[in-house]
């Protein structure tokens, strides 16, 4: 402030000896007066700290406790009545167990729901595979390998041969297991066998609209019935092209709420192979 005031005094001291025009120019170049003080509200607004970005926010919240996980989904049992006494069941965790089970409200019997075993055949003939077009729901009108639920009293191979005979009227010889596919969300486990026709005869059974042999390049992947069939045929196609047929195991993780044959409705995990020489 001393320098500024001295400058002003010096300017006025010499102004008398300057011309009026030069005097006005010098006064025009004087330092402007300081701005008036801001109101308290405006000053507070100018001093407000900037909003943090996601990176700075995450670093500042590093010490804060993590949010609690969402509560687990409680499964709904399909067993609503006790098969032993007919009384209603309730969901409860039995002593010594960790999962919800259907427990009879009257006799206390615990009823377990276990995965279903599905067995079928990948029938090879003249470098083609046998497919059946479904005549029943689900997936009516779509193509599938002959397969179905395993019956009590039969082996997996026997069940696969029976299903092929029922759906394609084809008598086959089992060659080897080709794939085991687990689908936890819907409680199914598939075992698919490689097989060959004992005689080149087949026709649609009661559950099939038609049956046909498809060359590998002509397999109708856009019209296949189930994720398990899509995965099985993709694996088989890759093995044939590589010249090495292997045994496959994998988990098919289906997404909730999507169609059974939606090509984008599942992911593959835990894919294991047993290479055969």
PDB file of C-alpha atoms in Angstrom:
ATOM      1  CA  UNK A   1       0.000   0.000   0.000  1.00  0.00           C
ATOM      2  CA  UNK A   2       2.931   2.389   0.685  1.00  0.00           C
ATOM      3  CA  UNK A   3       4.224   1.891  -2.856  1.00  0.00           C
ATOM      4  CA  UNK A   4       0.832   2.532  -4.379  1.00  0.00           C
ATOM      5  CA  UNK A   5       0.201   5.664  -2.343  1.00  0.00           C
ATOM      6  CA  UNK A   6       3.699   7.021  -3.113  1.00  0.00           C
ATOM      7  CA  UNK A   7       3.063   6.413  -6.788  1.00  0.00           C
ATOM      8  CA  UNK A   8      -0.175   8.362  -6.587  1.00  0.00           C
ATOM      9  CA  UNK A   9       1.472  11.268  -4.766  1.00  0.00           C
ATOM     10  CA  UNK A  10       4.267  11.388  -7.318  1.00  0.00           C
ATOM     11  CA  UNK A  11       1.725  11.406 -10.114  1.00  0.00           C
ATOM     12  CA  UNK A  12      -0.174  14.355  -8.633  1.00  0.00           C
ATOM     13  CA  UNK A  13       3.083  16.175  -7.887  1.00  0.00           C
ATOM     14  CA  UNK A  14       4.123  16.166 -11.546  1.00  0.00           C
ATOM     15  CA  UNK A  15       0.645  16.656 -12.950  1.00  0.00           C
ATOM     16  CA  UNK A  16       0.845  20.417 -12.644  1.00  0.00           C
ATOM     17  CA  UNK A  17       3.790  20.522 -15.022  1.00  0.00           C
ATOM     18  CA  UNK A  18       2.183  18.230 -17.608  1.00  0.00           C
ATOM     19  CA  UNK A  19      -0.233  19.120 -20.338  1.00  0.00           C
ATOM     20  CA  UNK A  20      -3.920  18.497 -19.649  1.00  0.00           C
ATOM     21  CA  UNK A  21      -4.082  15.762 -22.307  1.00  0.00           C
ATOM     22  CA  UNK A  22      -1.073  13.869 -20.905  1.00  0.00           C
ATOM     23  CA  UNK A  23      -2.452  14.342 -17.430  1.00  0.00           C
ATOM     24  CA  UNK A  24      -5.703  12.570 -18.436  1.00  0.00           C
ATOM     25  CA  UNK A  25      -3.767   9.658 -20.007  1.00  0.00           C
ATOM     26  CA  UNK A  26      -1.736   9.107 -16.863  1.00  0.00           C
ATOM     27  CA  UNK A  27      -4.810   9.163 -14.684  1.00  0.00           C
ATOM     28  CA  UNK A  28      -6.466   6.593 -17.027  1.00  0.00           C
ATOM     29  CA  UNK A  29      -3.628   4.112 -16.333  1.00  0.00           C
ATOM     30  CA  UNK A  30      -3.917   4.265 -12.603  1.00  0.00           C
ATOM     31  CA  UNK A  31      -4.533   0.984 -10.787  1.00  0.00           C
ATOM     32  CA  UNK A  32      -8.267   0.185 -10.538  1.00  0.00           C
ATOM     33  CA  UNK A  33      -9.809   0.281  -7.133  1.00  0.00           C
ATOM     34  CA  UNK A  34     -10.166  -3.066  -5.317  1.00  0.00           C
ATOM     35  CA  UNK A  35     -13.481  -4.886  -5.903  1.00  0.00           C
ATOM     36  CA  UNK A  36     -16.184  -4.519  -3.284  1.00  0.00           C
ATOM     37  CA  UNK A  37     -16.380  -7.334  -0.743  1.00  0.00           C
ATOM     38  CA  UNK A  38     -18.669 -10.209  -1.665  1.00  0.00           C
ATOM     39  CA  UNK A  39     -21.723 -10.984   0.406  1.00  0.00           C
ATOM     40  CA  UNK A  40     -21.191 -13.811   2.875  1.00  0.00           C
ATOM     41  CA  UNK A  41     -23.462 -16.208   0.952  1.00  0.00           C
ATOM     42  CA  UNK A  42     -21.619 -15.613  -2.322  1.00  0.00           C
ATOM     43  CA  UNK A  43     -18.245 -16.014  -0.629  1.00  0.00           C
ATOM     44  CA  UNK A  44     -19.355 -19.257   0.893  1.00  0.00           C
ATOM     45  CA  UNK A  45     -20.434 -20.442  -2.555  1.00  0.00           C
ATOM     46  CA  UNK A  46     -17.043 -19.632  -4.044  1.00  0.00           C
ATOM     47  CA  UNK A  47     -15.253 -21.471  -1.237  1.00  0.00           C
ATOM     48  CA  UNK A  48     -17.349 -24.631  -1.603  1.00  0.00           C
ATOM     49  CA  UNK A  49     -15.041 -27.615  -2.280  1.00  0.00           C
ATOM     50  CA  UNK A  50     -15.350 -29.258  -5.727  1.00  0.00           C
ATOM     51  CA  UNK A  51     -17.297 -32.511  -6.124  1.00  0.00           C
ATOM     52  CA  UNK A  52     -15.056 -35.555  -5.886  1.00  0.00           C
ATOM     53  CA  UNK A  53     -14.637 -37.920  -8.793  1.00  0.00           C
ATOM     54  CA  UNK A  54     -15.334 -41.627  -8.479  1.00  0.00           C
ATOM     55  CA  UNK A  55     -11.652 -42.351  -7.929  1.00  0.00           C
ATOM     56  CA  UNK A  56     -11.238 -39.794  -5.156  1.00  0.00           C
ATOM     57  CA  UNK A  57     -14.535 -40.855  -3.604  1.00  0.00           C
ATOM     58  CA  UNK A  58     -13.476 -44.472  -3.530  1.00  0.00           C
ATOM     59  CA  UNK A  59     -10.175 -43.581  -1.886  1.00  0.00           C
ATOM     60  CA  UNK A  60     -11.878 -41.447   0.759  1.00  0.00           C
ATOM     61  CA  UNK A  61     -14.389 -44.213   1.503  1.00  0.00           C
ATOM     62  CA  UNK A  62     -11.741 -46.883   1.792  1.00  0.00           C
ATOM     63  CA  UNK A  63     -11.925 -46.748   5.559  1.00  0.00           C
ATOM     64  CA  UNK A  64     -15.739 -46.865   5.664  1.00  0.00           C
ATOM     65  CA  UNK A  65     -17.342 -50.284   6.194  1.00  0.00           C
ATOM     66  CA  UNK A  66     -18.325 -52.248   3.088  1.00  0.00           C
ATOM     67  CA  UNK A  67     -22.060 -52.527   2.371  1.00  0.00           C
ATOM     68  CA  UNK A  68     -23.671 -55.686   3.624  1.00  0.00           C
ATOM     69  CA  UNK A  69     -24.380 -58.349   0.959  1.00  0.00           C
ATOM     70  CA  UNK A  70     -27.969 -58.866  -0.179  1.00  0.00           C
ATOM     71  CA  UNK A  71     -29.894 -61.536   1.697  1.00  0.00           C
ATOM     72  CA  UNK A  72     -29.682 -65.007   0.147  1.00  0.00           C
ATOM     73  CA  UNK A  73     -32.527 -66.150  -2.054  1.00  0.00           C
ATOM     74  CA  UNK A  74     -34.659 -68.694  -0.229  1.00  0.00           C
ATOM     75  CA  UNK A  75     -35.523 -71.554  -2.596  1.00  0.00           C
ATOM     76  CA  UNK A  76     -39.139 -72.507  -3.047  1.00  0.00           C
ATOM     77  CA  UNK A  77     -39.716 -76.216  -2.767  1.00  0.00           C
ATOM     78  CA  UNK A  78     -41.877 -77.968  -5.338  1.00  0.00           C
ATOM     79  CA  UNK A  79     -42.942 -80.469  -2.670  1.00  0.00           C
ATOM     80  CA  UNK A  80     -45.976 -78.777  -1.165  1.00  0.00           C
ATOM     81  CA  UNK A  81     -47.521 -81.860   0.417  1.00  0.00           C
ATOM     82  CA  UNK A  82     -45.914 -84.742   2.218  1.00  0.00           C
ATOM     83  CA  UNK A  83     -45.810 -87.876  -0.027  1.00  0.00           C
ATOM     84  CA  UNK A  84     -46.048 -90.025   3.123  1.00  0.00           C
ATOM     85  CA  UNK A  85     -49.070 -88.582   4.950  1.00  0.00           C
ATOM     86  CA  UNK A  86     -50.416 -85.863   2.636  1.00  0.00           C
ATOM     87  CA  UNK A  87     -50.000 -83.003   5.104  1.00  0.00           C
ATOM     88  CA  UNK A  88     -48.662 -79.615   3.949  1.00  0.00           C
ATOM     89  CA  UNK A  89     -44.931 -79.097   4.072  1.00  0.00           C
ATOM     90  CA  UNK A  90     -42.983 -76.085   5.260  1.00  0.00           C
ATOM     91  CA  UNK A  91     -39.499 -74.837   4.486  1.00  0.00           C
ATOM     92  CA  UNK A  92     -37.104 -75.354   7.364  1.00  0.00           C
ATOM     93  CA  UNK A  93     -33.480 -76.215   8.058  1.00  0.00           C
ATOM     94  CA  UNK A  94     -33.423 -79.669   9.697  1.00  0.00           C
ATOM     95  CA  UNK A  95     -31.071 -80.385  12.577  1.00  0.00           C
ATOM     96  CA  UNK A  96     -27.566 -81.052  11.305  1.00  0.00           C
ATOM     97  CA  UNK A  97     -28.362 -79.574   7.889  1.00  0.00           C
ATOM     98  CA  UNK A  98     -27.423 -76.271   6.261  1.00  0.00           C
ATOM     99  CA  UNK A  99     -30.108 -75.863   3.584  1.00  0.00           C
ATOM    100  CA  UNK A 100     -33.817 -75.248   3.480  1.00  0.00           C
ATOM    101  CA  UNK A 101     -35.782 -78.453   2.996  1.00  0.00           C
ATOM    102  CA  UNK A 102     -39.420 -79.373   2.599  1.00  0.00           C
ATOM    103  CA  UNK A 103     -40.398 -80.674   6.022  1.00  0.00           C
ATOM    104  CA  UNK A 104     -43.791 -82.206   6.728  1.00  0.00           C
ATOM    105  CA  UNK A 105     -45.743 -80.072   9.218  1.00  0.00           C
ATOM    106  CA  UNK A 106     -47.407 -83.190  10.640  1.00  0.00           C
ATOM    107  CA  UNK A 107     -45.075 -86.203  10.627  1.00  0.00           C
ATOM    108  CA  UNK A 108     -41.814 -84.223  10.425  1.00  0.00           C
ATOM    109  CA  UNK A 109     -40.430 -86.210   7.506  1.00  0.00           C
ATOM    110  CA  UNK A 110     -37.762 -84.348   5.520  1.00  0.00           C
ATOM    111  CA  UNK A 111     -38.120 -84.477   1.736  1.00  0.00           C
ATOM    112  CA  UNK A 112     -35.072 -83.856  -0.466  1.00  0.00           C
ATOM    113  CA  UNK A 113     -35.134 -82.580  -4.041  1.00  0.00           C
ATOM    114  CA  UNK A 114     -32.305 -84.036  -6.101  1.00  0.00           C
ATOM    115  CA  UNK A 115     -31.165 -83.275  -9.667  1.00  0.00           C
ATOM    116  CA  UNK A 116     -32.715 -85.177 -12.559  1.00  0.00           C
ATOM    117  CA  UNK A 117     -30.474 -87.353 -14.742  1.00  0.00           C
ATOM    118  CA  UNK A 118     -30.951 -86.919 -18.502  1.00  0.00           C
ATOM    119  CA  UNK A 119     -29.327 -89.396 -20.898  1.00  0.00           C
ATOM    120  CA  UNK A 120     -29.098 -89.422 -24.661  1.00  0.00           C
ATOM    121  CA  UNK A 121     -27.162 -90.437 -27.755  1.00  0.00           C
ATOM    122  CA  UNK A 122     -25.101 -88.583 -30.293  1.00  0.00           C
ATOM    123  CA  UNK A 123     -25.677 -91.021 -33.157  1.00  0.00           C
ATOM    124  CA  UNK A 124     -23.006 -91.012 -35.894  1.00  0.00           C
ATOM    125  CA  UNK A 125     -23.641 -92.337 -39.385  1.00  0.00           C
ATOM    126  CA  UNK A 126     -21.673 -91.592 -42.579  1.00  0.00           C
ATOM    127  CA  UNK A 127     -20.109 -88.475 -41.042  1.00  0.00           C
ATOM    128  CA  UNK A 128     -23.540 -87.207 -40.063  1.00  0.00           C
ATOM    129  CA  UNK A 129     -25.463 -86.969 -36.790  1.00  0.00           C
ATOM    130  CA  UNK A 130     -29.047 -87.970 -36.087  1.00  0.00           C
ATOM    131  CA  UNK A 131     -31.401 -85.244 -34.832  1.00  0.00           C
ATOM    132  CA  UNK A 132     -35.086 -85.293 -33.918  1.00  0.00           C
ATOM    133  CA  UNK A 133     -37.533 -82.377 -34.210  1.00  0.00           C
ATOM    134  CA  UNK A 134     -39.626 -82.185 -31.075  1.00  0.00           C
ATOM    135  CA  UNK A 135     -43.375 -82.795 -31.152  1.00  0.00           C
ATOM    136  CA  UNK A 136     -43.886 -81.872 -27.485  1.00  0.00           C
ATOM    137  CA  UNK A 137     -43.236 -78.912 -25.230  1.00  0.00           C
ATOM    138  CA  UNK A 138     -40.946 -77.445 -24.202  1.00  0.00           C
ATOM    139  CA  UNK A 139     -39.160 -76.388 -27.396  1.00  0.00           C
ATOM    140  CA  UNK A 140     -41.850 -77.705 -29.743  1.00  0.00           C
ATOM    141  CA  UNK A 141     -40.605 -77.817 -33.349  1.00  0.00           C
ATOM    142  CA  UNK A 142     -36.915 -77.447 -32.491  1.00  0.00           C
ATOM    143  CA  UNK A 143     -34.165 -79.994 -33.140  1.00  0.00           C
ATOM    144  CA  UNK A 144     -32.487 -82.074 -30.465  1.00  0.00           C
ATOM    145  CA  UNK A 145     -30.461 -85.198 -29.881  1.00  0.00           C
ATOM    146  CA  UNK A 146     -32.608 -88.172 -28.804  1.00  0.00           C
ATOM    147  CA  UNK A 147     -32.510 -87.915 -25.004  1.00  0.00           C
ATOM    148  CA  UNK A 148     -34.727 -88.065 -21.934  1.00  0.00           C
ATOM    149  CA  UNK A 149     -34.941 -88.773 -18.230  1.00  0.00           C
ATOM    150  CA  UNK A 150     -33.244 -91.870 -16.849  1.00  0.00           C
ATOM    151  CA  UNK A 151     -35.670 -94.424 -15.453  1.00  0.00           C
ATOM    152  CA  UNK A 152     -35.264 -96.293 -12.184  1.00  0.00           C
ATOM    153  CA  UNK A 153     -33.758 -99.745 -12.776  1.00  0.00           C
ATOM    154  CA  UNK A 154     -31.694 -98.936 -15.876  1.00  0.00           C
ATOM    155  CA  UNK A 155     -28.111 -97.839 -16.412  1.00  0.00           C
ATOM    156  CA  UNK A 156     -27.241 -94.542 -18.090  1.00  0.00           C
ATOM    157  CA  UNK A 157     -26.243 -96.352 -21.298  1.00  0.00           C
ATOM    158  CA  UNK A 158     -29.442 -98.411 -21.291  1.00  0.00           C
ATOM    159  CA  UNK A 159     -31.525 -95.295 -20.785  1.00  0.00           C
ATOM    160  CA  UNK A 160     -29.777 -93.492 -23.653  1.00  0.00           C
ATOM    161  CA  UNK A 161     -30.431 -96.432 -25.997  1.00  0.00           C
ATOM    162  CA  UNK A 162     -34.079 -96.602 -24.927  1.00  0.00           C
ATOM    163  CA  UNK A 163     -34.640 -92.880 -25.489  1.00  0.00           C
ATOM    164  CA  UNK A 164     -33.120 -93.140 -28.980  1.00  0.00           C
ATOM    165  CA  UNK A 165     -35.418 -96.031 -29.804  1.00  0.00           C
ATOM    166  CA  UNK A 166     -38.470 -94.159 -28.479  1.00  0.00           C
ATOM    167  CA  UNK A 167     -37.787 -90.812 -30.191  1.00  0.00           C
ATOM    168  CA  UNK A 168     -36.151 -91.957 -33.448  1.00  0.00           C
ATOM    169  CA  UNK A 169     -37.160 -95.636 -33.714  1.00  0.00           C
ATOM    170  CA  UNK A 170     -33.424 -96.313 -34.108  1.00  0.00           C
ATOM    171  CA  UNK A 171     -31.590 -99.321 -32.703  1.00  0.00           C
ATOM    172  CA  UNK A 172     -28.100 -98.165 -31.713  1.00  0.00           C
ATOM    173  CA  UNK A 173     -24.867 -99.502 -30.272  1.00  0.00           C
ATOM    174  CA  UNK A 174     -23.271 -97.392 -27.552  1.00  0.00           C
ATOM    175  CA  UNK A 175     -19.641 -96.578 -28.386  1.00  0.00           C
ATOM    176  CA  UNK A 176     -18.407 -94.429 -25.502  1.00  0.00           C
ATOM    177  CA  UNK A 177     -19.470 -91.610 -23.186  1.00  0.00           C
ATOM    178  CA  UNK A 178     -18.932 -88.250 -24.854  1.00  0.00           C
ATOM    179  CA  UNK A 179     -20.056 -85.542 -22.416  1.00  0.00           C
ATOM    180  CA  UNK A 180     -21.406 -84.905 -18.957  1.00  0.00           C
ATOM    181  CA  UNK A 181     -23.101 -81.543 -18.562  1.00  0.00           C
ATOM    182  CA  UNK A 182     -24.379 -80.201 -15.250  1.00  0.00           C
ATOM    183  CA  UNK A 183     -27.046 -77.462 -15.198  1.00  0.00           C
ATOM    184  CA  UNK A 184     -27.399 -76.476 -11.509  1.00  0.00           C
ATOM    185  CA  UNK A 185     -30.070 -73.799 -11.978  1.00  0.00           C
ATOM    186  CA  UNK A 186     -32.657 -76.254 -13.292  1.00  0.00           C
ATOM    187  CA  UNK A 187     -31.376 -79.289 -11.389  1.00  0.00           C
ATOM    188  CA  UNK A 188     -30.360 -81.434 -14.366  1.00  0.00           C
ATOM    189  CA  UNK A 189     -27.290 -83.485 -15.217  1.00  0.00           C
ATOM    190  CA  UNK A 190     -26.803 -84.804 -18.756  1.00  0.00           C
ATOM    191  CA  UNK A 191     -24.796 -87.809 -19.918  1.00  0.00           C
ATOM    192  CA  UNK A 192     -24.460 -88.021 -23.698  1.00  0.00           C
ATOM    193  CA  UNK A 193     -23.043 -91.146 -25.373  1.00  0.00           C
ATOM    194  CA  UNK A 194     -21.575 -91.543 -28.811  1.00  0.00           C
ATOM    195  CA  UNK A 195     -23.444 -94.285 -30.649  1.00  0.00           C
ATOM    196  CA  UNK A 196     -23.835 -95.780 -34.097  1.00  0.00           C
ATOM    197  CA  UNK A 197     -26.829 -97.192 -35.967  1.00  0.00           C
ATOM    198  CA  UNK A 198     -26.968-100.986 -36.024  1.00  0.00           C
ATOM    199  CA  UNK A 199     -28.992-100.621 -39.227  1.00  0.00           C
ATOM    200  CA  UNK A 200     -29.594 -97.468 -41.300  1.00  0.00           C
ATOM    201  CA  UNK A 201     -33.219 -97.296 -40.254  1.00  0.00           C
ATOM    202  CA  UNK A 202     -34.931 -94.546 -38.263  1.00  0.00           C
ATOM    203  CA  UNK A 203     -38.271 -92.740 -38.197  1.00  0.00           C
ATOM    204  CA  UNK A 204     -40.032 -90.269 -35.894  1.00  0.00           C
ATOM    205  CA  UNK A 205     -41.447 -91.697 -32.697  1.00  0.00           C
ATOM    206  CA  UNK A 206     -44.504 -90.381 -30.812  1.00  0.00           C
ATOM    207  CA  UNK A 207     -42.556 -87.401 -29.411  1.00  0.00           C
ATOM    208  CA  UNK A 208     -40.900 -86.382 -32.705  1.00  0.00           C
ATOM    209  CA  UNK A 209     -42.204 -84.540 -35.764  1.00  0.00           C
ATOM    210  CA  UNK A 210     -39.381 -85.822 -37.936  1.00  0.00           C
ATOM    211  CA  UNK A 211     -35.877 -87.282 -37.764  1.00  0.00           C
ATOM    212  CA  UNK A 212     -32.953 -86.589 -40.069  1.00  0.00           C
ATOM    213  CA  UNK A 213     -29.220 -87.096 -40.511  1.00  0.00           C
ATOM    214  CA  UNK A 214     -27.293 -83.806 -40.701  1.00  0.00           C
ATOM    215  CA  UNK A 215     -23.835 -83.224 -42.085  1.00  0.00           C
ATOM    216  CA  UNK A 216     -21.709 -81.385 -39.535  1.00  0.00           C
ATOM    217  CA  UNK A 217     -21.728 -78.175 -41.552  1.00  0.00           C
ATOM    218  CA  UNK A 218     -25.516 -78.327 -41.850  1.00  0.00           C
ATOM    219  CA  UNK A 219     -26.411 -78.684 -38.172  1.00  0.00           C
ATOM    220  CA  UNK A 220     -29.228 -76.156 -37.521  1.00  0.00           C
ATOM    221  CA  UNK A 221     -27.663 -74.361 -34.549  1.00  0.00           C
ATOM    222  CA  UNK A 222     -30.239 -71.580 -34.783  1.00  0.00           C
ATOM    223  CA  UNK A 223     -33.042 -74.106 -34.308  1.00  0.00           C
ATOM    224  CA  UNK A 224     -31.695 -76.358 -31.554  1.00  0.00           C
ATOM    225  CA  UNK A 225     -33.881 -77.016 -28.554  1.00  0.00           C
ATOM    226  CA  UNK A 226     -31.715 -76.786 -25.436  1.00  0.00           C
ATOM    227  CA  UNK A 227     -28.450 -75.325 -24.179  1.00  0.00           C
ATOM    228  CA  UNK A 228     -27.168 -78.826 -23.412  1.00  0.00           C
ATOM    229  CA  UNK A 229     -27.649 -79.880 -27.051  1.00  0.00           C
ATOM    230  CA  UNK A 230     -26.003 -76.708 -28.354  1.00  0.00           C
ATOM    231  CA  UNK A 231     -22.957 -77.238 -26.124  1.00  0.00           C
ATOM    232  CA  UNK A 232     -22.690 -80.951 -26.938  1.00  0.00           C
ATOM    233  CA  UNK A 233     -22.790 -80.424 -30.698  1.00  0.00           C
ATOM    234  CA  UNK A 234     -20.332 -77.532 -30.569  1.00  0.00           C
ATOM    235  CA  UNK A 235     -17.862 -79.688 -28.652  1.00  0.00           C
ATOM    236  CA  UNK A 236     -18.354 -82.581 -31.043  1.00  0.00           C
ATOM    237  CA  UNK A 237     -17.861 -80.344 -34.081  1.00  0.00           C
ATOM    238  CA  UNK A 238     -14.582 -78.996 -32.675  1.00  0.00           C
ATOM    239  CA  UNK A 239     -13.336 -82.501 -31.855  1.00  0.00           C
ATOM    240  CA  UNK A 240     -14.103 -83.839 -35.327  1.00  0.00           C
ATOM    241  CA  UNK A 241     -12.366 -80.896 -36.976  1.00  0.00           C
ATOM    242  CA  UNK A 242      -9.299 -81.405 -34.774  1.00  0.00           C
ATOM    243  CA  UNK A 243      -9.283 -85.148 -35.472  1.00  0.00           C
ATOM    244  CA  UNK A 244      -9.394 -86.008 -31.781  1.00  0.00           C
ATOM    245  CA  UNK A 245     -12.650 -87.051 -30.098  1.00  0.00           C
ATOM    246  CA  UNK A 246     -12.463 -86.370 -26.340  1.00  0.00           C
ATOM    247  CA  UNK A 247     -14.649 -86.833 -23.299  1.00  0.00           C
ATOM    248  CA  UNK A 248     -16.005 -83.511 -22.004  1.00  0.00           C
ATOM    249  CA  UNK A 249     -17.295 -82.276 -18.687  1.00  0.00           C
ATOM    250  CA  UNK A 250     -18.640 -78.793 -18.034  1.00  0.00           C
ATOM    251  CA  UNK A 251     -21.143 -76.759 -16.068  1.00  0.00           C
ATOM    252  CA  UNK A 252     -23.819 -74.809 -17.940  1.00  0.00           C
ATOM    253  CA  UNK A 253     -24.833 -71.693 -16.024  1.00  0.00           C
ATOM    254  CA  UNK A 254     -28.211 -70.598 -17.311  1.00  0.00           C
ATOM    255  CA  UNK A 255     -29.420 -67.047 -16.777  1.00  0.00           C
ATOM    256  CA  UNK A 256     -32.674 -66.676 -14.913  1.00  0.00           C
ATOM    257  CA  UNK A 257     -35.674 -65.731 -17.019  1.00  0.00           C
ATOM    258  CA  UNK A 258     -34.295 -66.579 -20.470  1.00  0.00           C
ATOM    259  CA  UNK A 259     -35.524 -69.196 -22.906  1.00  0.00           C
ATOM    260  CA  UNK A 260     -34.277 -72.748 -22.845  1.00  0.00           C
ATOM    261  CA  UNK A 261     -32.722 -72.513 -26.316  1.00  0.00           C
ATOM    262  CA  UNK A 262     -31.614 -68.873 -26.271  1.00  0.00           C
ATOM    263  CA  UNK A 263     -28.032 -68.887 -27.573  1.00  0.00           C
ATOM    264  CA  UNK A 264     -27.179 -66.068 -25.157  1.00  0.00           C
ATOM    265  CA  UNK A 265     -28.877 -67.504 -22.092  1.00  0.00           C
ATOM    266  CA  UNK A 266     -25.972 -69.453 -20.638  1.00  0.00           C
ATOM    267  CA  UNK A 267     -22.243 -69.539 -19.942  1.00  0.00           C
ATOM    268  CA  UNK A 268     -19.835 -72.473 -19.749  1.00  0.00           C
ATOM    269  CA  UNK A 269     -17.674 -73.105 -16.678  1.00  0.00           C
ATOM    270  CA  UNK A 270     -15.290 -75.846 -15.518  1.00  0.00           C
ATOM    271  CA  UNK A 271     -14.762 -77.305 -18.979  1.00  0.00           C
ATOM    272  CA  UNK A 272     -12.599 -80.402 -18.571  1.00  0.00           C
ATOM    273  CA  UNK A 273     -11.525 -82.846 -21.280  1.00  0.00           C
ATOM    274  CA  UNK A 274      -9.988 -86.309 -21.267  1.00  0.00           C
ATOM    275  CA  UNK A 275      -7.887 -86.658 -24.387  1.00  0.00           C
ATOM    276  CA  UNK A 276      -8.074 -90.039 -26.054  1.00  0.00           C
ATOM    277  CA  UNK A 277      -5.168 -91.344 -28.069  1.00  0.00           C
TER     278      UNK A 277
END
